[in-house]
Coordinates of N, CA and C in Angstrom, one line a residue:
M1 N 70.9 165.4 -63.1 CA 71.4 166.5 -63.5 C 70.5 167.5 -64.2
E2 N 70.7 168.8 -63.9 CA 69.6 169.7 -64.3 C 69.6 169.9 -65.8
F3 N 70.7 169.7 -66.5 CA 70.9 169.8 -68.0 C 69.8 168.8 -68.5
K4 N 70.0 167.6 -68.0 CA 69.2 166.4 -68.8 C 67.8 166.9 -68.7
F5 N 67.2 167.3 -67.7 CA 65.8 167.8 -67.7 C 65.5 168.9 -68.7
K6 N 66.3 169.8 -68.6 CA 66.1 171.0 -69.5 C 66.2 170.7 -70.9
S7 N 67.1 169.8 -71.2 CA 67.2 169.4 -72.7 C 66.3 168.5 -73.2
I8 N 65.5 167.7 -72.3 CA 64.5 166.8 -72.6 C 63.3 167.7 -72.9
E9 N 63.0 168.7 -72.0 CA 61.8 169.7 -72.2 C 62.0 170.5 -73.6
R10 N 63.4 170.7 -73.8 CA 63.6 171.6 -74.9 C 63.4 170.8 -76.2
N11 N 63.7 169.5 -76.2 CA 63.4 168.7 -77.3 C 62.0 168.6 -77.8
K12 N 61.1 168.9 -76.9 CA 59.8 168.9 -77.2 C 59.4 169.9 -78.4
K13 N 60.3 171.1 -78.2 CA 60.1 172.1 -79.3 C 60.5 171.7 -80.8
N14 N 61.5 170.8 -80.8 CA 62.3 170.5 -82.1 C 62.3 171.5 -83.2
H15 N 63.1 172.3 -83.0 CA 63.3 173.4 -84.1 C 63.7 172.7 -85.4
S16 N 63.5 173.4 -86.5 CA 63.7 172.8 -87.8 C 65.1 172.9 -88.2
Q17 N 65.9 173.8 -87.6 CA 67.2 174.1 -88.0 C 68.1 174.6 -86.8
D18 N 69.3 174.2 -86.8 CA 70.2 174.7 -85.7 C 70.7 176.1 -86.0
E19 N 70.6 176.7 -84.9 CA 71.1 178.3 -84.9 C 72.4 178.4 -85.1
D20 N 73.4 177.5 -84.7 CA 74.8 177.8 -85.0 C 75.4 176.1 -84.6
E21 N 76.7 176.1 -84.7 CA 77.3 174.9 -84.5 C 78.1 174.9 -83.1
E22 N 77.7 175.7 -82.3 CA 78.6 175.9 -81.0 C 78.5 174.7 -80.2
I23 N 77.4 174.1 -80.2 CA 77.1 173.0 -79.2 C 77.9 171.8 -79.7
T24 N 77.9 171.6 -81.0 CA 78.8 170.6 -81.6 C 80.2 170.8 -81.4
K25 N 80.6 172.1 -81.7 CA 82.1 172.3 -81.4 C 82.5 172.1 -80.1
S26 N 81.6 172.5 -79.3 CA 82.0 172.4 -77.7 C 82.1 171.0 -77.4
T27 N 81.1 170.2 -77.9 CA 81.2 168.7 -77.5 C 82.4 168.1 -78.1
N28 N 82.8 168.4 -79.4 CA 84.0 167.9 -79.8 C 85.3 168.4 -78.9
K29 N 85.4 169.5 -78.6 CA 86.3 170.1 -77.7 C 86.4 169.2 -76.3
F30 N 85.2 169.0 -75.8 CA 85.1 168.2 -74.5 C 85.5 166.6 -74.8
I31 N 85.2 166.2 -75.9 CA 85.7 164.7 -76.2 C 87.3 164.7 -76.2
K32 N 87.9 165.7 -76.9 CA 89.3 165.7 -76.7 C 89.8 165.9 -75.6
K33 N 89.3 166.9 -74.8 CA 89.8 167.1 -73.4 C 89.7 165.9 -72.4
V34 N 88.6 165.3 -72.6 CA 88.4 164.2 -71.6 C 89.2 162.9 -72.0
T35 N 89.3 162.7 -73.3 CA 90.0 161.7 -73.7 C 91.4 162.0 -73.4
D36 N 92.1 163.0 -73.6 CA 93.5 163.3 -73.2 C 93.6 163.3 -71.7
N37 N 92.8 163.8 -71.0 CA 92.9 163.7 -69.5 C 92.8 162.3 -69.0
L38 N 92.0 161.3 -69.5 CA 92.0 160.0 -69.2 C 93.3 159.4 -69.5
E39 N 93.8 159.5 -70.6 CA 95.0 159.0 -71.1 C 96.2 159.4 -70.2
N40 N 96.1 160.7 -69.6 CA 97.2 161.1 -68.7 C 96.9 160.9 -67.3
F41 N 95.8 160.3 -66.9 CA 95.4 160.0 -65.6 C 95.0 161.4 -64.8
S42 N 94.6 162.4 -65.4 CA 94.4 163.7 -64.8 C 92.8 163.7 -64.6
Y43 N 92.4 162.8 -63.5 CA 91.0 162.8 -63.3 C 90.5 164.0 -62.7
N44 N 91.4 164.8 -62.0 CA 90.7 166.1 -61.4 C 90.3 167.1 -62.6
K45 N 91.1 166.9 -63.7 CA 90.9 167.9 -64.9 C 89.5 167.4 -65.7
I46 N 89.2 166.1 -65.6 CA 87.9 165.7 -66.1 C 86.8 166.2 -65.3
I47 N 86.9 166.3 -64.0 CA 85.8 167.0 -63.3 C 85.8 168.4 -63.7
A48 N 86.9 169.1 -63.9 CA 86.6 170.6 -64.3 C 86.2 170.6 -65.6
N49 N 86.5 169.7 -66.5 CA 85.9 169.6 -67.9 C 84.4 169.4 -67.8
M50 N 83.9 168.7 -66.9 CA 82.5 168.3 -66.8 C 81.9 169.7 -66.3
H51 N 82.5 170.4 -65.3 CA 81.8 171.7 -64.9 C 81.7 172.7 -66.2
E52 N 82.8 172.8 -67.0 CA 82.8 173.6 -68.2 C 81.8 173.4 -69.1
I53 N 81.6 172.0 -69.4 CA 80.6 171.7 -70.4 C 79.1 171.9 -69.9
Y54 N 79.0 171.5 -68.5 CA 77.7 171.8 -67.9 C 77.2 173.3 -67.9
T55 N 78.3 174.3 -67.6 CA 77.8 175.8 -67.6 C 77.6 176.2 -69.1
F56 N 78.4 175.8 -70.1 CA 78.2 176.1 -71.6 C 76.9 175.5 -72.0
L57 N 76.6 174.3 -71.8 CA 75.3 173.8 -72.3 C 74.0 174.4 -71.5
N58 N 74.1 174.9 -70.4 CA 73.0 175.6 -69.9 C 72.8 176.8 -70.5
K59 N 73.9 177.6 -70.9 CA 73.7 178.8 -71.7 C 73.1 178.5 -73.1
Q60 N 73.5 177.4 -73.7 CA 73.2 177.1 -75.1 C 71.8 176.7 -75.1
L61 N 71.2 176.1 -74.1 CA 69.7 175.8 -74.3 C 68.6 176.8 -74.7
N62 N 69.3 178.1 -74.5 CA 68.3 179.2 -74.7 C 68.4 179.4 -76.3
K63 N 69.3 178.8 -77.0 CA 69.3 178.9 -78.6 C 68.5 177.9 -79.2
N64 N 68.2 177.9 -80.5 CA 67.4 177.1 -81.2 C 68.3 175.9 -81.8
Y65 N 68.1 174.9 -81.4 CA 68.7 173.7 -82.0 C 67.6 172.5 -82.2
T66 N 68.0 171.6 -83.2 CA 67.0 170.5 -83.5 C 67.0 169.6 -82.4
K67 N 66.1 168.8 -82.2 CA 66.1 167.7 -81.1 C 67.2 166.7 -81.5
N68 N 67.4 166.3 -82.7 CA 68.6 165.4 -82.9 C 69.9 165.9 -82.6
T69 N 70.1 167.2 -82.8 CA 71.5 167.8 -82.4 C 71.7 167.8 -81.0
I70 N 70.7 168.0 -80.1 CA 70.7 168.1 -78.7 C 71.1 166.7 -78.1
I71 N 70.2 165.5 -78.7 CA 70.3 164.4 -78.2 C 71.7 163.8 -78.5
I72 N 72.1 163.9 -79.7 CA 73.5 163.3 -80.1 C 74.5 163.9 -79.3
N73 N 74.5 165.2 -79.0 CA 75.5 165.8 -78.2 C 75.5 165.5 -76.8
Y74 N 74.3 165.3 -76.3 CA 74.1 164.9 -75.0 C 74.5 163.5 -74.6
Q75 N 74.3 162.6 -75.7 CA 74.7 161.2 -75.5 C 76.2 161.1 -75.5
K76 N 76.8 161.8 -76.4 CA 78.3 161.8 -76.4 C 78.8 162.2 -75.1
I77 N 78.4 163.3 -74.5 CA 78.7 164.0 -73.1 C 78.5 162.8 -72.2
L78 N 77.3 162.2 -72.0 CA 77.2 161.1 -71.3 C 78.1 160.0 -71.2
V79 N 78.6 159.6 -72.4 CA 79.5 158.6 -72.7 C 80.8 158.8 -72.0
L80 N 81.2 160.1 -72.2 CA 82.4 160.6 -71.6 C 82.4 160.8 -70.2
M81 N 81.2 160.9 -69.5 CA 81.0 161.0 -68.1 C 81.2 159.6 -67.5
L82 N 80.9 158.6 -68.3 CA 80.8 157.2 -67.8 C 81.8 156.6 -66.9
P83 N 83.1 156.9 -67.2 CA 84.2 156.4 -66.3 C 84.1 157.0 -64.9
V84 N 83.7 158.2 -64.8 CA 83.6 159.0 -63.6 C 82.3 158.9 -62.8
L85 N 81.2 158.7 -63.5 CA 79.9 158.6 -62.8 C 79.1 157.4 -63.3
P86 N 79.4 156.2 -63.4 CA 78.8 155.1 -64.0 C 77.3 155.0 -63.9
H87 N 76.9 154.9 -62.6 CA 75.5 154.7 -62.2 C 74.6 155.8 -62.8
F88 N 75.1 157.0 -62.5 CA 74.2 158.2 -62.9 C 74.1 158.2 -64.5
V89 N 75.1 158.0 -65.1 CA 75.2 158.1 -66.6 C 74.2 156.9 -67.1
S90 N 74.4 155.7 -66.6 CA 73.5 154.7 -67.1 C 72.1 155.0 -66.8
E91 N 71.6 155.7 -65.8 CA 70.3 155.9 -65.7 C 69.8 157.1 -66.7
C92 N 70.8 157.9 -66.9 CA 70.5 159.0 -67.8 C 70.3 158.5 -69.2
I93 N 71.1 157.6 -69.6 CA 71.1 156.9 -70.9 C 69.7 156.0 -71.1
E94 N 69.4 155.5 -69.9 CA 68.2 154.8 -69.9 C 66.9 155.6 -70.1
T95 N 67.0 156.8 -69.4 CA 65.8 157.7 -69.7 C 65.6 158.3 -71.0
L96 N 66.9 158.2 -71.9 CA 66.8 158.7 -73.3 C 66.2 157.4 -74.2
K97 N 66.3 156.4 -73.6 CA 65.8 155.0 -74.2 C 66.8 155.0 -75.4
S98 N 67.9 155.1 -75.3 CA 68.8 154.9 -76.3 C 69.2 153.4 -76.6
K99 N 69.0 152.9 -77.9 CA 69.2 151.5 -78.1 C 70.5 151.3 -78.7
E100 N 71.4 152.3 -79.0 CA 72.5 152.2 -79.6 C 73.5 151.6 -78.7
N101 N 74.6 151.0 -79.3 CA 75.7 150.5 -78.3 C 76.5 151.8 -77.8
I102 N 77.0 151.7 -76.6 CA 77.7 152.8 -75.9 C 79.1 152.6 -76.5
V103 N 79.5 153.5 -77.2 CA 80.9 153.5 -77.8 C 81.6 155.0 -77.5
W104 N 82.8 154.8 -77.2 CA 83.6 156.2 -76.9 C 83.5 157.0 -78.2
P105 N 83.2 158.2 -78.0 CA 83.0 159.1 -79.3 C 84.4 159.6 -79.7
N106 N 84.5 159.8 -81.1 CA 85.7 160.4 -81.6 C 85.3 162.0 -81.9
F107 N 86.4 162.8 -81.8 CA 86.2 164.1 -82.0 C 86.6 164.4 -83.4
N108 N 86.0 165.5 -84.0 CA 86.3 166.0 -85.5 C 87.4 167.1 -85.2
K109 N 88.5 166.8 -85.9 CA 89.7 167.8 -85.7 C 89.3 169.2 -86.3
D110 N 88.5 169.1 -87.5 CA 88.2 170.5 -87.9 C 87.3 171.4 -87.1
L111 N 86.4 170.8 -86.3 CA 85.6 171.4 -85.5 C 86.3 172.0 -84.1
I112 N 87.4 171.4 -83.8 CA 88.2 171.8 -82.6 C 89.2 172.9 -82.8
Q113 N 89.6 173.2 -84.2 CA 90.6 174.3 -84.4 C 89.9 175.6 -84.2
E114 N 90.7 176.4 -83.6 CA 90.4 177.9 -83.3 C 90.9 178.8 -84.3
N115 N 90.4 179.6 -85.0 CA 90.8 180.6 -85.9 C 91.2 181.8 -85.2
E116 N 90.7 181.9 -83.9 CA 91.0 183.3 -83.2 C 91.8 183.0 -81.8
V117 N 92.8 183.7 -81.6 CA 93.6 183.7 -80.3 C 93.3 184.9 -79.5
T118 N 93.6 184.7 -78.2 CA 93.6 185.8 -77.2 C 95.1 186.3 -76.9
I119 N 95.4 187.5 -76.9 CA 96.8 187.9 -76.5 C 96.5 188.9 -75.4
V120 N 97.4 188.5 -74.4 CA 97.3 189.4 -73.2 C 98.5 190.3 -73.5
V121 N 98.2 191.6 -73.1 CA 99.0 192.7 -73.3 C 99.6 193.3 -72.0
Q122 N 101.0 193.1 -71.8 CA 101.6 193.6 -70.5 C 102.5 194.9 -70.8
I123 N 102.3 195.8 -70.0 CA 103.1 197.0 -70.1 C 103.8 197.2 -68.9
N124 N 105.1 197.5 -68.9 CA 105.9 197.5 -67.6 C 105.6 196.5 -66.7
G125 N 105.4 195.2 -67.0 CA 105.2 194.0 -66.0 C 103.8 193.9 -65.6
K126 N 102.9 194.8 -66.0 CA 101.5 194.7 -65.4 C 100.6 194.3 -66.6
K127 N 99.5 193.5 -66.4 CA 98.6 193.4 -67.4 C 97.7 194.6 -67.7
R128 N 97.8 195.0 -69.0 CA 97.1 196.2 -69.3 C 95.7 196.0 -70.0
G129 N 95.7 194.8 -70.9 CA 94.6 194.5 -71.6 C 94.8 193.2 -72.2
V130 N 93.6 192.9 -73.0 CA 93.5 191.6 -73.7 C 92.8 191.8 -75.1
L131 N 93.6 191.2 -76.1 CA 93.1 191.6 -77.5 C 92.8 190.2 -78.2
S132 N 91.9 190.3 -79.0 CA 91.6 189.1 -79.8 C 92.0 189.2 -81.3
S133 N 92.5 188.2 -81.8 CA 93.2 188.4 -83.1 C 93.1 187.1 -83.9
V134 N 93.3 186.9 -85.2 CA 93.5 185.9 -86.0 C 94.6 185.0 -85.7
K135 N 94.7 183.7 -85.8 CA 95.7 182.9 -85.5 C 96.9 183.2 -86.4
N136 N 98.0 183.0 -85.9 CA 99.4 183.2 -86.6 C 99.5 184.6 -87.1
I137 N 99.1 185.6 -86.3 CA 99.4 186.9 -86.7 C 100.9 187.3 -86.3
D138 N 101.4 188.2 -87.0 CA 102.7 188.7 -86.9 C 102.9 189.8 -85.9
E139 N 104.2 190.0 -85.4 CA 104.4 190.9 -84.4 C 104.0 192.4 -84.6
K140 N 104.2 192.7 -86.0 CA 103.9 194.0 -86.5 C 102.4 194.3 -86.4
S141 N 101.7 193.4 -86.9 CA 100.2 193.5 -86.7 C 99.7 193.5 -85.5
V142 N 100.4 192.8 -84.4 CA 99.9 192.8 -83.0 C 100.2 194.2 -82.5
M143 N 101.3 194.8 -82.7 CA 101.8 196.2 -82.4 C 100.7 197.2 -82.7
K144 N 100.3 196.9 -84.1 CA 99.3 197.8 -84.7 C 98.0 197.9 -83.9
L145 N 97.5 196.7 -83.6 CA 96.4 196.3 -82.8 C 96.4 197.1 -81.4
V146 N 97.6 197.0 -80.7 CA 97.9 197.6 -79.5 C 97.8 199.1 -79.6
F147 N 98.4 199.7 -80.6 CA 98.5 201.2 -80.8 C 97.0 201.7 -81.1
E148 N 96.2 200.9 -81.7 CA 94.7 201.3 -82.1 C 93.8 201.2 -81.0
D149 N 94.1 200.3 -79.9 CA 93.3 200.1 -78.8 C 93.4 201.4 -77.9
E150 N 92.2 201.9 -77.6 CA 92.3 203.2 -76.7 C 92.7 202.9 -75.4
K151 N 92.1 201.8 -74.7 CA 92.6 201.5 -73.4 C 94.0 201.3 -73.3
L152 N 94.7 200.7 -74.4 CA 96.1 200.4 -74.2 C 97.0 201.6 -74.6
N153 N 96.5 202.4 -75.4 CA 97.2 203.5 -76.0 C 97.6 204.6 -74.9
K154 N 96.8 204.6 -73.9 CA 97.0 205.6 -72.7 C 98.4 205.3 -71.9
Y155 N 98.6 203.9 -72.1 CA 100.0 203.5 -71.4 C 101.1 203.6 -72.3
L156 N 101.0 203.9 -73.5 CA 102.2 203.9 -74.4 C 102.7 205.3 -74.7
I157 N 102.1 206.3 -74.0 CA 102.5 207.8 -74.3 C 103.8 208.0 -73.7
N158 N 104.8 208.3 -74.5 CA 106.2 208.6 -74.1 C 106.2 210.1 -73.3
E159 N 106.8 209.8 -72.2 CA 107.0 211.1 -71.4 C 108.5 211.6 -71.6
E160 N 108.6 212.8 -72.0 CA 109.9 213.2 -72.3 C 110.4 214.3 -71.3

C-alpha cells in the first residue's frame, strides 16, 4: 500500500505538534463505518470505505502530524482492514514492529459528530446549488441563506 511507505517516510520528520485533528476524526469515522458495515454484512461498502480513507490519508500526509499520531491512526486502520485483507495487513503490522495486541478499535462519539450540514437547493425540480450551514438550522434561516446567495438568487426572480 502506497500510504504505508509514505507514512513511514513522513514519520522520520516527527513534527512536535499536530496541525489539526482531521486525521483522528477521519479515522474515528472510518472505525464507525467499517464496524457498522461488518455488522450489516455490507462488505462492498467496506471496500468503498477503504478507498475513501486511502484518498483522504494521501491528502493529509502533506500536513504536519506527530509520528505518534500517524502511527496510532495507521494501526487502527490496518486492524479495520484485517477481515478483508488479512495477509497484507499482517505484513504491514509486522513492518511497523508493533508489539501491541491487535484489538478492534473503538470510536470516539465526540469526534464523529458533525456540526455542519450540506443543504441541496432545488428550484423548479432542478438542483441549483449547495449550501453549508450549522446543524439543526430552521427553515427561515435556510431561506435567508438562499436569498443571500448570488448564484441562487437569480433563479428566485419573480416574473410578473
